[in-house]
DNA sequence: GCTTGACCTCAACTTAACTTGAGGTTCTAT
DNA sequence: ATAGAACCTCAAGTTAAGTTGAGGTCAAGC
């Protein structure tokens, strides 16, 4: 029975307040994510949300992806590739990770380019030149005889 | 005189439309940046904006910074360290670069940590553990007995 | 059994970063 | 000298990602 209790305890669903505290987000944010289908909950008889512990990882992943600059809508799309019924396993998560990897790489490159070339390029005039590494590759394609461009796009 | 003409030509101020085309942004965006004091213009007798060529570099820097997730307000604060009257020289720009350097470094390290551990951690469960390298350093400080957190903040 | 802290919904507000539109003016090329 | 392209201002709208608040319900401890 002691064993039963501990099993029950570890699987006990979390309240919205508990998830908020442990995931480091506001309760309203969890409501918002749920509305946007990024997370799910079940309801108690009294209509209160209860979350599986797995939601903590999901929220952590959402925050990670946001940190990389991925919009919530995209995150939602990616998360929706996770299985609906069963708890996602390592492979499910790895697939997600692969999808975001290139965005992450790009962002890191942009950051490094910004850092390394602020000193070197910013004052030298090369920013106006097509070959400047600070320029956004997309700009290069998009332009028709344009001039200076660097590297934005959040 | 031919020389004079070419000098005049290369220093000729740009219209808002020209800047927009060459910088790869909308005219309305330039109006907006001006309102936010990120760029400046002088006016013709007919109240039309004229820009120094230097504005192209400024806009390029703004775009670069935005691309890595720096808010316009911060960009504006940094740009305001550039001289008002005279055209910024390489040292002015280098100063800007220095101001951003540590923030950029931190951010780069943060994202690299994320990248290095994305595959490994996302599926393994350690995301919920305080020691997970994927967690945002800021979360770690901010939390009071919280649980899972990862790495956001665009 | 009742008080108090958590929850619930729904609508409205917020901030950032722009875009769109209306109504009017200036420039430039014919 | 005039048509059409570019400009101008100012107000309002848009999207993302939440937050805030009003008005009402649930549940855990004393």
Tab-separated table of N, CA and C (backbone and C1' of nucleotides) in Angstrom, chain D residues 10-29:
chain	number	residue	atom	x	y	z
D	10	DC	P	1.162	65.325	-37.643
D	10	DC	O5'	-0.274	64.657	-37.409
D	10	DC	C5'	-1.305	64.849	-38.395
D	10	DC	C4'	-2.376	63.790	-38.191
D	10	DC	C3'	-2.283	63.065	-36.838
D	10	DC	O3'	-3.597	62.901	-36.334
D	10	DC	C1'	-2.195	61.491	-38.601
D	11	DA	P	-3.744	62.254	-34.833
D	11	DA	O5'	-4.908	61.216	-35.140
D	11	DA	C5'	-5.722	61.398	-36.319
D	11	DA	C4'	-6.336	60.073	-36.688
D	11	DA	C3'	-6.602	59.155	-35.491
D	11	DA	O3'	-7.862	58.536	-35.696
D	11	DA	C1'	-5.237	58.045	-37.059
D	12	DA	P	-8.439	57.545	-34.528
D	12	DA	O5'	-8.427	56.143	-35.275
D	12	DA	C5'	-8.769	56.096	-36.670
D	12	DA	C4'	-8.407	54.730	-37.213
D	12	DA	C3'	-8.688	53.598	-36.219
D	12	DA	O3'	-9.199	52.507	-36.958
D	12	DA	C1'	-6.451	53.515	-36.920
D	13	DG	P	-9.769	51.203	-36.213
D	13	DG	O5'	-8.875	50.096	-36.934
D	13	DG	C5'	-8.676	50.173	-38.358
D	13	DG	C4'	-7.700	49.097	-38.762
D	13	DG	C3'	-7.874	47.806	-37.983
D	13	DG	O3'	-7.738	46.710	-38.882
D	13	DG	C1'	-5.664	48.589	-37.703
D	14	DT	P	-7.738	45.189	-38.362
D	14	DT	O5'	-6.170	44.944	-38.216
D	14	DT	C5'	-5.340	45.003	-39.366
D	14	DT	C4'	-4.118	44.124	-39.139
D	14	DT	C3'	-4.423	42.865	-38.337
D	14	DT	O3'	-3.738	41.772	-38.921
D	14	DT	C1'	-2.764	44.155	-37.231
D	15	DT	P	-4.085	40.263	-38.488
D	15	DT	O5'	-2.761	39.791	-37.757
D	15	DT	C5'	-1.501	40.091	-38.353
D	15	DT	C4'	-0.424	39.592	-37.414
D	15	DT	C3'	-0.867	38.411	-36.536
D	15	DT	O3'	0.201	37.483	-36.480
D	15	DT	C1'	-0.182	40.206	-35.174
D	16	DA	P	0.048	36.153	-35.579
D	16	DA	O5'	1.189	36.293	-34.469
D	16	DA	C5'	2.348	37.085	-34.736
D	16	DA	C4'	3.134	37.204	-33.461
D	16	DA	C3'	2.923	36.047	-32.484
D	16	DA	O3'	4.169	35.704	-31.887
D	16	DA	C1'	2.224	38.078	-31.477
D	17	DA	P	4.248	34.345	-31.055
D	17	DA	O5'	3.984	34.868	-29.584
D	17	DA	C5'	4.942	35.717	-28.974
D	17	DA	C4'	4.424	36.191	-27.648
D	17	DA	C3'	3.801	35.086	-26.763
D	17	DA	O3'	4.217	35.273	-25.416
D	17	DA	C1'	2.319	36.845	-26.972
D	18	DG	P	4.476	33.958	-24.512
D	18	DG	O5'	3.170	33.699	-23.673
D	18	DG	C5'	2.016	34.520	-23.764
D	18	DG	C4'	2.229	35.835	-23.066
D	18	DG	C3'	1.666	35.897	-21.669
D	18	DG	O3'	2.524	36.571	-20.750
D	18	DG	C1'	0.641	37.540	-23.055
D	19	DT	P	2.110	36.627	-19.196
D	19	DT	O5'	1.192	37.937	-19.091
D	19	DT	C5'	1.768	39.210	-19.346
D	19	DT	C4'	0.822	40.277	-18.837
D	19	DT	C3'	0.351	40.113	-17.396
D	19	DT	O3'	0.351	41.429	-16.853
D	19	DT	C1'	-1.528	40.163	-18.808
D	20	DT	P	-0.055	41.650	-15.322
D	20	DT	O5'	-1.586	42.101	-15.408
D	20	DT	C5'	-1.962	43.075	-16.376
D	20	DT	C4'	-3.390	43.525	-16.107
D	20	DT	C3'	-3.882	43.359	-14.672
D	20	DT	O3'	-4.654	44.516	-14.354
D	20	DT	C1'	-5.292	42.143	-16.137
D	21	DG	P	-5.266	44.761	-12.931
D	21	DG	O5'	-6.801	44.413	-13.181
D	21	DG	C5'	-7.439	44.900	-14.375
D	21	DG	C4'	-8.893	44.528	-14.344
D	21	DG	C3'	-9.466	44.297	-12.950
D	21	DG	O3'	-10.810	44.782	-12.924
D	21	DG	C1'	-9.715	42.330	-14.220
D	22	DA	P	-11.513	44.911	-11.496
D	22	DA	O5'	-13.020	44.568	-11.933
D	22	DA	C5'	-13.381	44.651	-13.326
D	22	DA	C4'	-14.524	43.694	-13.595
D	22	DA	C3'	-15.393	43.422	-12.372
D	22	DA	O3'	-16.754	43.331	-12.780
D	22	DA	C1'	-14.501	41.389	-13.148
D	23	DG	P	-17.866	43.353	-11.630
D	23	DG	O5'	-18.403	41.846	-11.646
D	23	DG	C5'	-18.707	41.224	-12.894
D	23	DG	C4'	-18.952	39.747	-12.650
D	23	DG	C3'	-19.586	39.486	-11.273
D	23	DG	O3'	-20.586	38.469	-11.414
D	23	DG	C1'	-17.606	38.246	-11.478
D	24	DG	P	-21.343	37.923	-10.091
D	24	DG	O5'	-20.817	36.428	-10.043
D	24	DG	C5'	-20.892	35.654	-11.240
D	24	DG	C4'	-20.145	34.343	-11.057
D	24	DG	C3'	-20.563	33.547	-9.800
D	24	DG	O3'	-20.757	32.183	-10.128
D	24	DG	C1'	-18.247	33.742	-9.901
D	25	DT	P	-21.255	31.148	-9.013
D	25	DT	O5'	-20.066	30.078	-8.999
D	25	DT	C5'	-19.752	29.387	-10.200
D	25	DT	C4'	-18.594	28.444	-9.944
D	25	DT	C3'	-18.829	27.360	-8.910
D	25	DT	O3'	-18.169	26.188	-9.373
D	25	DT	C1'	-16.941	28.567	-8.318
D	26	DC	P	-18.549	24.771	-8.817
D	26	DC	O5'	-17.170	24.224	-8.242
D	26	DC	C5'	-16.045	25.055	-8.309
D	26	DC	C4'	-14.800	24.319	-7.894
D	26	DC	C3'	-14.947	23.091	-6.993
D	26	DC	O3'	-13.811	22.284	-7.223
D	26	DC	C1'	-14.027	24.888	-5.761
D	27	DA	P	-13.606	20.896	-6.417
D	27	DA	O5'	-12.715	21.381	-5.185
D	27	DA	C5'	-11.354	21.774	-5.412
D	27	DA	C4'	-10.645	21.957	-4.085
D	27	DA	C3'	-10.866	20.831	-3.075
D	27	DA	O3'	-9.739	20.836	-2.205
D	27	DA	C1'	-11.695	22.776	-2.175
D	28	DA	P	-8.810	19.583	-1.984
D	28	DA	O5'	-7.833	20.104	-0.830
D	28	DA	C5'	-7.338	21.476	-0.906
D	28	DA	C4'	-7.049	21.982	0.488
D	28	DA	C3'	-6.932	20.899	1.556
D	28	DA	O3'	-5.957	21.316	2.506
D	28	DA	C1'	-8.777	22.273	2.066
D	29	DG	P	-5.660	20.384	3.806
D	29	DG	O5'	-5.825	21.443	4.971
D	29	DG	C5'	-5.306	22.767	4.826
D	29	DG	C4'	-5.895	23.666	5.905
D	29	DG	C3'	-5.838	23.059	7.312
D	29	DG	O3'	-5.620	24.121	8.245
D	29	DG	C1'	-8.098	23.420	6.722
